[in-house]
Coordinates of C-alpha atoms and ligand atoms in Angstrom, one line a residue:
M25 CA -56.8 -158.9 101.0
Q26 CA -59.7 -159.7 98.6
P27 CA -58.1 -162.8 97.2
F28 CA -57.2 -164.2 100.6
R29 CA -60.8 -163.9 101.7
K30 CA -61.7 -166.2 98.8
L31 CA -59.3 -168.8 100.0
A32 CA -60.4 -168.8 103.6
P33 CA -63.1 -171.5 103.0
F34 CA -60.3 -173.9 102.3
I35 CA -59.1 -173.7 105.9
R36 CA -62.6 -174.0 107.3
P37 CA -62.7 -177.9 107.3
Y38 CA -59.7 -177.8 109.6
W39 CA -60.9 -175.1 112.0
I40 CA -60.5 -177.2 115.1
Q41 CA -56.8 -177.7 114.5
A42 CA -56.5 -174.1 113.2
I43 CA -57.8 -172.8 116.6
L44 CA -56.2 -175.4 118.8
G45 CA -52.7 -174.8 117.3
P46 CA -52.5 -171.1 118.1
L47 CA -54.0 -171.8 121.5
L48 CA -51.1 -174.1 122.3
M49 CA -48.9 -171.1 121.4
V50 CA -50.4 -169.2 124.3
L51 CA -49.0 -171.9 126.5
E52 CA -45.5 -171.5 125.0
V53 CA -45.6 -167.7 125.1
S54 CA -46.7 -167.5 128.7
M55 CA -44.1 -170.0 129.8
D56 CA -41.5 -168.0 127.9
L57 CA -42.5 -164.7 129.4
T58 CA -42.0 -166.0 133.0
Q59 CA -38.4 -167.0 132.4
P60 CA -36.7 -163.5 132.6
R61 CA -38.6 -162.8 135.9
L62 CA -37.4 -166.0 137.4
L63 CA -33.9 -165.3 136.1
E64 CA -34.1 -161.9 137.9
R65 CA -35.1 -163.7 141.1
I66 CA -32.1 -166.0 140.9
V67 CA -29.7 -163.1 140.3
D68 CA -31.1 -160.5 142.7
V69 CA -32.3 -162.8 145.5
G70 CA -30.6 -166.1 145.2
I71 CA -27.1 -165.0 144.2
A72 CA -27.2 -161.7 146.0
Q73 CA -28.1 -163.4 149.3
L74 CA -26.1 -166.6 148.5
D75 CA -29.3 -168.6 148.9
M76 CA -28.3 -171.8 147.0
Q77 CA -31.6 -173.4 147.9
L78 CA -33.6 -170.7 146.1
V79 CA -31.3 -170.7 143.1
L80 CA -31.9 -174.5 142.7
R81 CA -35.6 -174.3 143.2
T82 CA -36.1 -171.4 140.9
G83 CA -33.8 -173.0 138.3
G84 CA -35.8 -176.2 138.5
L85 CA -39.0 -174.2 138.0
M86 CA -37.5 -172.6 134.9
V87 CA -36.7 -175.9 133.4
A88 CA -40.1 -177.3 134.2
L89 CA -41.9 -174.3 132.7
A90 CA -39.6 -174.3 129.6
F91 CA -40.5 -178.0 129.1
L92 CA -44.2 -177.2 129.3
G93 CA -43.7 -174.3 126.9
A94 CA -41.9 -176.6 124.5
L95 CA -44.8 -179.1 124.5
G96 CA -47.0 -176.2 123.5
G97 CA -44.6 -175.2 120.7
V98 CA -44.4 -178.8 119.3
G99 CA -48.1 -179.2 119.4
N100 CA -48.6 -175.9 117.6
T101 CA -46.1 -176.8 114.9
V102 CA -47.7 -180.3 114.3
L103 CA -51.2 -178.8 114.0
A104 CA -50.0 -176.0 111.8
V105 CA -48.3 -178.4 109.5
I106 CA -51.4 -180.6 109.3
V107 CA -53.6 -177.6 108.5
S108 CA -51.3 -176.0 105.9
Q109 CA -50.7 -179.3 104.1
S110 CA -54.4 -180.2 104.0
F111 CA -55.2 -176.7 102.9
S112 CA -52.7 -177.0 100.0
A113 CA -53.9 -180.4 98.9
D114 CA -57.5 -179.3 98.9
L115 CA -56.7 -176.2 97.0
R116 CA -54.8 -178.2 94.4
S117 CA -57.7 -180.6 94.0
A118 CA -60.1 -177.7 93.7
L119 CA -57.9 -176.1 91.0
F120 CA -57.7 -179.3 89.1
R121 CA -61.4 -179.8 89.2
Q122 CA -61.9 -176.2 88.1
V123 CA -59.6 -176.6 85.1
Q124 CA -61.5 -179.7 84.1
S125 CA -64.8 -177.8 84.2
L126 CA -63.5 -175.0 81.9
S127 CA -64.4 -174.8 78.3
F128 CA -62.1 -174.7 75.2
G129 CA -62.5 -170.9 75.2
N130 CA -61.1 -170.6 78.7
L131 CA -58.3 -173.0 77.9
D132 CA -57.3 -170.9 74.9
E133 CA -56.5 -168.1 77.4
L134 CA -54.9 -169.8 80.3
D135 CA -51.8 -171.4 78.9
T136 CA -50.5 -174.6 80.2
G137 CA -47.2 -173.2 81.6
Q138 CA -49.2 -170.8 83.7
L139 CA -51.6 -173.4 84.9
V140 CA -48.7 -175.6 86.0
T141 CA -47.2 -172.8 88.1
R142 CA -50.5 -172.0 89.6
L143 CA -51.2 -175.5 90.7
T144 CA -47.7 -176.1 92.1
N145 CA -45.6 -173.1 93.1
D146 CA -48.5 -170.8 93.9
V147 CA -50.3 -173.3 96.0
T148 CA -47.0 -174.0 97.9
Q149 CA -46.6 -170.3 98.6
L150 CA -50.1 -170.1 100.0
G151 CA -49.5 -173.2 102.1
Q152 CA -46.4 -171.6 103.5
L153 CA -48.3 -168.6 104.4
V154 CA -50.9 -170.6 106.3
L155 CA -48.1 -172.4 108.2
I156 CA -46.4 -169.2 109.3
L157 CA -49.7 -167.6 110.1
L158 CA -50.7 -170.4 112.4
R159 CA -47.3 -170.3 114.0
I160 CA -47.1 -166.6 114.7
M161 CA -50.6 -165.2 114.4
V162 CA -51.1 -165.6 118.1
R163 CA -47.5 -165.7 119.2
A164 CA -46.2 -162.4 117.7
P165 CA -48.9 -160.0 119.1
L166 CA -49.0 -161.9 122.4
M167 CA -45.3 -162.0 122.8
L168 CA -44.9 -158.4 121.8
V169 CA -47.5 -157.0 124.1
G170 CA -46.5 -159.4 126.9
S171 CA -42.8 -158.4 126.6
L172 CA -43.7 -154.8 126.6
I173 CA -45.9 -155.1 129.7
M174 CA -43.2 -157.2 131.5
A175 CA -40.6 -154.7 130.4
I176 CA -42.6 -151.8 131.9
V177 CA -43.2 -153.8 135.0
T178 CA -39.5 -154.6 135.3
S179 CA -38.3 -151.1 134.6
P180 CA -40.7 -148.3 133.6
T181 CA -38.0 -145.8 132.8
L182 CA -35.9 -148.2 130.5
A183 CA -39.1 -149.3 128.8
G184 CA -39.2 -145.8 127.1
L185 CA -36.4 -147.2 124.9
L186 CA -38.7 -149.8 123.4
F187 CA -41.3 -147.2 122.5
V188 CA -38.7 -145.4 120.4
L189 CA -37.1 -148.4 118.8
I190 CA -40.2 -150.4 117.8
P191 CA -41.9 -147.7 115.7
I192 CA -38.7 -146.9 113.9
L193 CA -38.1 -150.6 113.1
A194 CA -41.7 -151.1 112.1
A195 CA -41.8 -148.1 109.8
T196 CA -38.6 -149.3 108.1
L197 CA -40.1 -152.7 107.5
I198 CA -43.3 -151.3 106.1
V199 CA -41.4 -149.2 103.6
V200 CA -39.4 -152.2 102.5
M201 CA -42.4 -154.4 102.2
R202 CA -44.3 -151.9 100.1
R203 CA -41.5 -151.8 97.6
A204 CA -41.0 -155.5 97.7
Y205 CA -44.6 -156.5 96.8
P206 CA -44.6 -155.4 93.1
L207 CA -41.2 -157.0 92.7
F208 CA -42.4 -160.3 94.0
L209 CA -45.3 -160.1 91.6
K210 CA -42.7 -159.7 88.8
V211 CA -40.7 -162.7 90.0
Q212 CA -43.8 -164.8 89.7
Q213 CA -44.5 -163.5 86.1
R214 CA -40.9 -164.3 85.1
L215 CA -41.3 -167.8 86.5
D216 CA -44.5 -168.2 84.5
R217 CA -42.7 -167.2 81.3
L218 CA -39.9 -169.7 82.0
N219 CA -42.4 -172.5 82.6
T220 CA -44.3 -171.6 79.4
I221 CA -41.1 -171.7 77.3
L222 CA -40.0 -175.0 78.9
Q223 CA -43.4 -176.6 78.2
E224 CA -43.4 -175.4 74.6
Y225 CA -39.9 -176.6 74.2
L226 CA -40.6 -180.1 75.6
A227 CA -43.7 -180.5 73.5
G228 CA -41.8 -179.6 70.4
V229 CA -38.3 -180.9 71.1
R230 CA -38.3 -183.0 68.0
V231 CA -39.1 -180.0 65.8
V232 CA -36.3 -178.1 67.4
K233 CA -33.9 -181.0 66.6
A234 CA -35.2 -181.4 63.1
F235 CA -34.7 -177.7 62.3
V236 CA -31.4 -177.5 64.2
R237 CA -32.7 -174.6 66.3
A238 CA -31.2 -175.7 69.6
G239 CA -29.2 -172.5 69.7
H240 CA -32.3 -170.4 69.2
E241 CA -34.2 -172.3 71.9
T242 CA -31.3 -172.1 74.3
A243 CA -31.1 -168.4 73.8
R244 CA -34.9 -168.1 74.4
F245 CA -34.6 -170.2 77.6
S246 CA -31.5 -168.4 78.8
A247 CA -33.2 -165.0 78.3
A248 CA -36.1 -166.1 80.4
N249 CA -33.9 -167.8 83.0
D250 CA -31.7 -164.7 83.3
A251 CA -34.7 -162.5 83.6
L252 CA -35.9 -164.6 86.5
R253 CA -32.5 -164.6 88.1
D254 CA -32.1 -160.8 87.9
Q255 CA -35.6 -160.1 89.2
T256 CA -35.1 -162.5 92.1
I257 CA -31.8 -160.9 92.9
Q258 CA -33.3 -157.5 92.8
V259 CA -36.0 -158.3 95.3
L260 CA -33.8 -160.3 97.5
R261 CA -31.3 -157.4 97.5
L262 CA -34.1 -155.2 98.8
M263 CA -34.9 -157.8 101.4
A264 CA -31.3 -158.2 102.3
G265 CA -31.5 -154.8 104.1
V266 CA -34.2 -156.2 106.5
L267 CA -32.0 -158.4 108.6
P268 CA -29.2 -155.9 109.2
V269 CA -31.7 -153.2 110.1
M270 CA -33.2 -155.7 112.6
M271 CA -29.8 -156.5 114.1
L272 CA -29.0 -152.8 114.3
A273 CA -32.2 -152.1 116.2
V274 CA -31.5 -155.0 118.6
N275 CA -27.9 -153.9 119.2
A276 CA -28.9 -150.3 119.7
G277 CA -31.5 -151.5 122.2
L278 CA -28.9 -153.6 123.9
V279 CA -26.3 -150.8 124.1
G280 CA -29.0 -148.4 125.3
S281 CA -30.3 -150.6 128.0
V282 CA -26.8 -151.5 129.3
W283 CA -25.8 -147.9 129.2
F284 CA -28.8 -146.4 131.0
G285 CA -29.5 -149.6 133.1
G286 CA -25.8 -149.8 134.0
L287 CA -25.9 -146.2 135.3
K288 CA -29.0 -147.0 137.4
V289 CA -27.4 -150.1 138.8
M290 CA -24.4 -148.1 139.8
E291 CA -26.6 -145.5 141.4
G292 CA -28.3 -148.2 143.3
S293 CA -31.8 -147.5 141.9
M294 CA -31.9 -150.8 140.0
Q295 CA -30.6 -154.3 140.6
A296 CA -28.4 -156.3 138.2
G297 CA -31.0 -159.1 137.8
Q298 CA -33.7 -156.5 137.0
L299 CA -31.5 -155.2 134.2
I300 CA -30.9 -158.8 132.8
A301 CA -34.6 -159.4 132.9
F302 CA -35.3 -156.2 131.1
I303 CA -32.7 -157.0 128.3
N304 CA -34.4 -160.3 127.9
Y305 CA -37.8 -158.8 127.4
L306 CA -36.3 -156.2 125.0
M307 CA -34.8 -159.0 122.8
R308 CA -38.0 -160.9 122.8
A309 CA -40.1 -157.8 121.8
L310 CA -37.7 -156.9 118.9
G311 CA -37.5 -160.5 117.9
E312 CA -41.3 -160.6 117.5
V313 CA -41.2 -157.5 115.3
A314 CA -38.8 -159.5 113.0
M315 CA -41.2 -162.4 113.0
V316 CA -44.0 -160.1 111.9
A317 CA -41.7 -158.8 109.1
M318 CA -41.2 -162.3 108.0
L319 CA -44.9 -162.9 107.9
L320 CA -45.3 -159.7 105.9
V321 CA -42.8 -161.0 103.3
Q322 CA -44.7 -164.2 103.1
V323 CA -48.0 -162.3 102.8
S324 CA -46.7 -160.1 100.0
R325 CA -45.3 -163.1 98.1
A326 CA -48.5 -165.1 98.7
Q327 CA -50.7 -162.2 97.7
A328 CA -49.5 -162.5 94.1
S329 CA -50.1 -166.3 94.3
A330 CA -53.5 -165.8 95.8
E331 CA -54.6 -163.5 93.0
R332 CA -53.4 -166.0 90.4
V333 CA -55.1 -168.9 92.1
V334 CA -58.3 -167.1 92.7
E335 CA -58.3 -166.0 89.0
V336 CA -58.5 -169.7 88.1
L337 CA -61.1 -170.5 90.8
D338 CA -63.2 -167.5 89.7
S339 CA -63.1 -168.2 86.0
T340 CA -66.5 -169.4 84.8
A341 CA -66.8 -171.9 82.0
R342 CA -67.6 -170.1 78.8
V343 CA -70.0 -172.9 77.8
Q344 CA -72.6 -173.3 80.5
D345 CA -75.5 -175.8 80.9
R346 CA -78.8 -174.0 81.0
P347 CA -80.9 -174.7 84.2
Q348 CA -83.7 -176.1 82.1
A349 CA -81.4 -178.2 80.0
A350 CA -82.7 -181.8 79.8
A351 CA -81.0 -184.8 78.4
P352 CA -82.8 -186.0 75.3
S353 CA -84.2 -189.5 75.5
S354 CA -83.1 -190.4 72.1
L355 CA -81.6 -188.6 69.1
C356 CA -81.7 -189.4 65.4
G357 CA -79.0 -187.0 64.6
R358 CA -80.4 -184.4 62.2
V359 CA -77.9 -181.6 62.6
C360 CA -79.0 -178.2 61.4
F361 CA -76.9 -175.0 61.2
E362 CA -79.1 -171.9 61.0
N363 CA -77.3 -168.7 60.0
V364 CA -74.4 -169.5 62.3
S365 CA -71.6 -167.0 62.8
F366 CA -68.8 -167.5 65.2
E367 CA -66.0 -165.4 66.5
Y368 CA -63.2 -166.5 68.8
E369 CA -62.9 -164.2 71.9
T370 CA -59.3 -163.6 71.1
Q371 CA -59.8 -162.6 67.5
E372 CA -61.6 -159.7 66.0
K373 CA -62.9 -161.0 62.8
P374 CA -65.5 -163.8 62.5
V375 CA -64.2 -167.3 61.7
L376 CA -67.6 -168.5 60.5
R377 CA -70.1 -166.3 58.7
D378 CA -73.8 -167.0 58.2
V379 CA -73.4 -170.7 57.7
S380 CA -76.7 -172.7 57.1
F381 CA -77.1 -176.3 56.2
T382 CA -78.8 -179.5 57.3
A383 CA -77.3 -182.9 57.8
E384 CA -79.9 -185.6 57.6
P385 CA -79.7 -188.7 59.8
G386 CA -77.9 -191.6 58.1
T387 CA -76.0 -189.4 55.8
T388 CA -72.3 -188.5 55.5
V389 CA -71.5 -184.8 55.3
A390 CA -68.0 -183.9 54.1
V391 CA -66.5 -180.5 54.9
L392 CA -63.9 -179.3 52.4
G393 CA -61.9 -176.1 52.4
A394 CA -58.4 -174.6 52.6
T395 CA -56.6 -174.8 56.0
G396 CA -57.9 -172.0 58.2
S397 CA -61.2 -171.8 56.4
G398 CA -63.0 -172.8 59.6
K399 CA -63.7 -176.5 59.1
S400 CA -62.6 -177.5 62.6
T401 CA -64.3 -174.6 64.2
L402 CA -67.5 -175.6 62.4
V403 CA -67.6 -179.1 63.8
H404 CA -66.6 -177.9 67.2
L405 CA -69.9 -176.1 67.5
I406 CA -71.8 -179.4 67.4
P407 CA -70.6 -180.9 70.7
R408 CA -70.5 -177.3 72.1
F409 CA -66.8 -177.0 72.5
Y410 CA -67.7 -173.4 71.8
D411 CA -71.1 -171.8 71.6
V412 CA -72.2 -169.9 68.5
T413 CA -71.9 -166.1 68.4
T414 CA -75.1 -165.7 66.4
G415 CA -77.6 -168.1 64.8
R416 CA -78.1 -171.6 66.2
V417 CA -77.1 -175.2 65.9
T418 CA -79.8 -177.7 66.4
I419 CA -79.9 -181.5 66.7
D420 CA -83.3 -182.9 65.9
G421 CA -84.7 -179.4 66.2
V422 CA -83.3 -178.8 69.7
D423 CA -80.8 -176.0 70.1
V424 CA -77.6 -177.6 71.4
R425 CA -77.4 -174.9 74.0
D426 CA -80.5 -176.4 75.5
L427 CA -78.8 -179.8 75.9
P428 CA -76.6 -180.6 78.9
Q429 CA -72.9 -180.8 77.7
E430 CA -72.3 -184.2 79.1
A431 CA -75.3 -185.9 77.6
L432 CA -74.6 -184.2 74.3
R433 CA -71.0 -185.2 74.2
R434 CA -71.8 -188.9 75.0
R435 CA -73.8 -188.9 71.7
V436 CA -71.2 -187.1 69.6
G437 CA -68.1 -189.1 68.9
I438 CA -65.2 -187.0 67.7
A439 CA -61.8 -187.8 66.5
L440 CA -60.0 -184.5 66.9
Q441 CA -57.6 -183.2 64.4
D442 CA -54.6 -184.0 66.7
A443 CA -54.9 -187.7 67.7
I444 CA -53.9 -187.4 71.3
L445 CA -53.6 -190.7 73.1
F446 CA -52.8 -191.3 76.8
S447 CA -50.2 -193.5 78.4
G448 CA -51.8 -196.9 79.1
S449 CA -52.6 -199.8 76.9
I450 CA -54.1 -199.6 73.5
R451 CA -57.2 -201.2 74.8
E452 CA -57.6 -198.6 77.6
N453 CA -57.2 -195.9 75.0
I454 CA -59.9 -197.2 72.7
R455 CA -62.1 -197.7 75.7
Y456 CA -61.5 -194.1 77.0
G457 CA -65.0 -192.9 76.3
R458 CA -66.8 -196.0 77.5
P459 CA -64.6 -197.8 80.1
E460 CA -67.2 -200.5 80.6
A461 CA -67.1 -201.7 76.9
G462 CA -66.3 -205.3 76.4
D463 CA -63.2 -206.6 74.6
D464 CA -65.3 -207.8 71.6
E465 CA -66.7 -204.2 71.3
V466 CA -63.2 -202.8 71.4
E467 CA -62.1 -205.2 68.7
A468 CA -65.1 -204.4 66.5
A469 CA -64.3 -200.7 66.7
A470 CA -60.7 -201.3 66.0
R471 CA -61.6 -203.4 63.0
A472 CA -63.9 -200.7 61.6
A473 CA -61.1 -198.1 62.0
Q474 CA -58.7 -200.5 60.2
A475 CA -56.5 -200.7 63.3
H476 CA -57.1 -204.3 64.3
D477 CA -54.5 -205.8 62.0
F478 CA -51.6 -203.7 63.1
I479 CA -52.6 -204.0 66.8
Q480 CA -52.7 -207.8 66.4
S481 CA -49.2 -207.7 65.0
L482 CA -47.8 -206.0 68.1
P483 CA -46.2 -208.4 70.6
Q484 CA -48.8 -207.7 73.3
G485 CA -51.7 -206.9 71.0
Y486 CA -54.4 -204.8 72.6
D487 CA -52.5 -204.8 75.9
T488 CA -49.4 -203.0 74.3
P489 CA -48.6 -200.0 76.5
L490 CA -48.4 -196.7 74.8
G491 CA -46.5 -193.6 75.7
Q492 CA -43.3 -193.0 77.6
R493 CA -42.5 -196.6 78.5
G494 CA -44.4 -198.2 75.7
V495 CA -44.4 -198.3 71.9
N496 CA -44.5 -195.3 69.7
L497 CA -47.1 -195.5 67.0
S498 CA -46.9 -193.8 63.6
G499 CA -49.2 -190.8 63.0
G500 CA -51.6 -192.9 60.9
Q501 CA -51.8 -195.6 63.5
K502 CA -52.5 -193.1 66.2
Q503 CA -55.2 -191.6 64.0
R504 CA -56.9 -195.0 63.6
I505 CA -56.9 -195.6 67.3
A506 CA -58.5 -192.2 67.8
I507 CA -61.1 -193.2 65.3
A508 CA -61.8 -196.5 67.1
R509 CA -62.1 -194.5 70.3
A510 CA -64.8 -192.3 68.8
L511 CA -66.6 -195.3 67.2
L512 CA -66.8 -197.2 70.5
L513 CA -69.1 -194.5 71.9
H514 CA -71.7 -195.7 69.3
P515 CA -72.4 -192.0 68.7
V516 CA -75.4 -190.6 67.0
I517 CA -73.2 -188.1 65.4
L518 CA -69.6 -189.0 64.4
I519 CA -67.1 -186.4 63.5
L520 CA -63.8 -187.2 61.9
D521 CA -61.7 -184.0 61.8
D522 CA -59.0 -184.7 59.2
S523 CA -58.6 -188.0 61.0
T524 CA -57.2 -189.9 58.1
S525 CA -54.6 -187.3 56.9
A526 CA -51.7 -189.6 57.9
V527 CA -53.4 -192.8 56.6
D528 CA -52.6 -194.2 53.1
A529 CA -55.4 -193.9 50.5
T530 CA -56.1 -197.6 50.4
T531 CA -56.6 -197.9 54.1
E532 CA -58.6 -194.7 54.1
S533 CA -61.1 -196.1 51.6
K534 CA -61.4 -199.3 53.7
I535 CA -62.2 -197.1 56.7
Q536 CA -64.8 -195.2 54.6
A537 CA -66.4 -198.5 53.6
A538 CA -66.4 -199.8 57.2
L539 CA -67.9 -196.6 58.4
H540 CA -70.8 -196.9 56.0
A541 CA -71.9 -200.1 57.7
W542 CA -71.0 -198.9 61.2
M543 CA -72.7 -195.5 60.9
H544 CA -76.0 -196.9 59.6
Q545 CA -78.7 -194.4 60.5
R546 CA -76.2 -192.1 62.2
T547 CA -74.9 -188.8 61.0
C548 CA -71.3 -188.6 60.0
F549 CA -69.1 -185.5 59.5
V550 CA -65.9 -186.0 57.6
I551 CA -63.3 -183.3 57.2
A552 CA -60.7 -184.1 54.7
Q553 CA -58.0 -182.5 52.6
R554 CA -58.1 -185.1 49.9
I555 CA -61.0 -184.6 47.5
S556 CA -61.0 -188.3 46.8
T557 CA -62.2 -188.9 50.4
V558 CA -65.3 -186.8 50.0
L559 CA -66.5 -187.8 46.5
D560 CA -69.1 -190.3 47.9
A561 CA -70.4 -188.1 50.6
D562 CA -74.2 -187.4 50.6
K563 CA -73.4 -183.7 51.0
I564 CA -70.3 -181.7 50.6
L565 CA -69.9 -178.4 52.3
V566 CA -67.3 -176.1 50.7
L567 CA -66.0 -173.5 53.1
D568 CA -64.2 -170.5 51.9
E569 CA -62.8 -168.1 54.5
G570 CA -65.6 -168.9 56.9
R571 CA -68.4 -168.7 54.3
L572 CA -70.3 -171.6 53.0
A573 CA -69.3 -171.2 49.3
A574 CA -71.4 -174.1 48.1
Q575 CA -73.1 -177.3 49.2
G576 CA -74.4 -180.3 47.4
T577 CA -73.3 -183.7 46.1
H578 CA -70.1 -184.0 44.0
A579 CA -72.1 -183.9 40.8
E580 CA -74.0 -180.8 41.8
L581 CA -70.9 -179.0 42.9
M582 CA -69.0 -179.8 39.8
A583 CA -71.8 -178.3 37.9
G584 CA -72.4 -175.2 40.0
S585 CA -69.4 -174.3 42.2
P586 CA -66.3 -172.8 40.6
V587 CA -64.5 -173.0 44.0
Y588 CA -65.2 -176.8 44.1
R589 CA -64.1 -177.3 40.5
E590 CA -60.9 -175.4 41.3
I591 CA -60.1 -177.7 44.3
Y592 CA -61.0 -180.7 42.2
T593 CA -58.7 -179.8 39.3
S594 CA -55.9 -178.7 41.5
Q595 CA -55.8 -182.1 43.2
L596 CA -56.7 -184.5 40.4
G597 CA -55.4 -182.5 37.5
E598 CA -57.1 -181.0 34.4
G599 CA -57.4 -184.5 32.9
A600 CA -59.8 -185.6 35.6
L601 CA -62.2 -182.8 34.8
P602 CA -65.4 -184.1 33.2
G603 CA -66.7 -182.5 30.0
P604 CA -69.2 -179.7 30.1
A605 CA -71.1 -180.5 33.2
Q606 CA -74.6 -181.9 32.8
P607 CA -76.9 -181.1 35.7
G608 CA -77.7 -184.2 37.6
E609 CA -75.0 -186.2 35.9
E610 CA -73.2 -188.6 38.2
R611 CA -69.5 -188.8 37.4
H612 CA -66.9 -189.9 39.9
A613 CA -63.2 -189.8 39.4
Ligands
ADP707 N1 -58.7 -171.6 69.6 C1 -58.6 -170.6 68.7 N2 -58.5 -169.3 69.1 C2 -58.5 -168.3 68.2 N3 -58.5 -168.5 66.8 C3 -58.6 -169.7 66.4 C4 -58.6 -170.9 67.2 N4 -58.7 -172.0 66.5 C5 -58.7 -171.6 65.2 N5 -58.6 -170.3 65.1 C6 -58.6 -169.5 63.9 O1 -59.8 -169.7 63.2 C7 -59.6 -169.9 61.8 C8 -60.2 -171.2 61.4 O2 -59.5 -172.3 62.0 P1 -59.9 -173.8 61.9 O3 -61.3 -173.9 62.1 O4 -59.0 -174.6 62.7 O5 -59.6 -174.0 60.3 P2 -59.4 -175.4 59.5 O6 -59.8 -176.5 60.4 O7 -60.3 -175.2 58.4 O8 -58.0 -175.5 59.1 C9 -58.1 -169.7 61.6 O9 -57.9 -168.5 61.1 C10 -57.5 -169.9 63.0 O10 -56.5 -169.0 63.1
MG708 MG1 -58.8 -178.1 61.2

């Protein structure tokens, strides 16, 4: 019940409808409960004494009361629908906002497939529960108790039948529900798995085609699909017993009352109308037990959903703003790593070990190293995508953990390793970080990123739509737009994470040259695979399995770092190697 309690606040704004709805149900139930007694009057008094007048009057009353009851029923349904739909919409928004507030670390753990199920299917289940709850929360107990009382009033002896049947029925249902709950949980997990596979497939469908692995993917999908089917069949098979058991109880009750009641009527100790009324109450009482069973099914399905939704709502962002964090008035961009080590929560061994260096304002720092050596991880610590495990990262002497994330990220422009663009025009994409930027600024950023020329050559220029309905850009073109997007922030610190890997060498050096002018008095981090990209950097950091193997200018590293010399020769060949290195000698390839 714990997870449900956490979701209760989402109903609170609609408390008026949530109370009014069930109250209208009281009207429907009470009108409903009078019907059998009136029927009894028609049979035992009206028909028995051939009083047509009474039959008509009582019949008219029954219709009027039924109409009133129906009004209550309609009102209840309308209000219940409003509450359950509003609840669902609010919950979805809250989840969406929550996902947005999470850090990279949280997102590593909650995979996309799961998040999609949680925001759609799970929320729908919970909305369904709220609907049923508001429909029968008041109705079922009221109708059950009301029918029992009326049955006793109608015929105390026959009522004993109900006191035997209802506990048997209820016990059966409880046993079934207890077994069904873990199965429903499994159904949900299988659905998750299916969604994850589907998402992965859709994201990588081109790779699947390129490697002719459709058969493999189909098998993977089918396995998950079959698992979902089998699990669902298993739980529904269990549930299939519920309805027949219900019917059995109802029929047993019917036969029992006709049998005993019939004898009594023949004896003359009971009237026929009385028996009819009793049977009516019996049906209503057992029917309500069935409704409660349905509610329990819904509760057990929704419990799994509630847990999964609450898990998202309860997850706290790994990276938090400290209460005393204050936005800096201005930054020059001196970035300092002091004995920084970093470990991903999901991995045992550290990815960065004891890294220390300083990046002076106005300089370009290049990060070089094999894939997996920790280059991306290193730069992700600057805008606090992750917080360091030990040591500290400072900007102008202030620990980044003492800066509010938003203020920090507005000053750090980053072109991530994967250039992800959104659907929308090229202009909107470049403007993403500063929607208020003018067209001239957008163009200037695009020029610096060497994107202006190809954008101009597109039929609609900067207004060319990207994505599903628009043009598809080449990898290098996307990268250049991503660079322009980062530049437009006019960041104090610019980070390009392998952002020119798909750009040709000539264009790349043009970008480098443009950045020099653009990044005047700003700090620039450039991660690159090509050594030619980093030769001119003011400082080169050489990462080797998370350790800073060496740092310095190209000349210094050629002289002092075997790792650097090895990378250099492997890329540019032995011929490019300068003679016996002279300390301080400047020699560029
Ligand atoms: N989100 C993550 N969760 C867990 N491990 C990660 C994550 N990102 C990267 N790693 C691991 O950290 C190491 C360094 O990765 P990364 O910084 O991306 O290297 P590089 O950018 O130099 O190729 C790799 O071993 C990689 O497997
Ligand atoms: Mg990387």
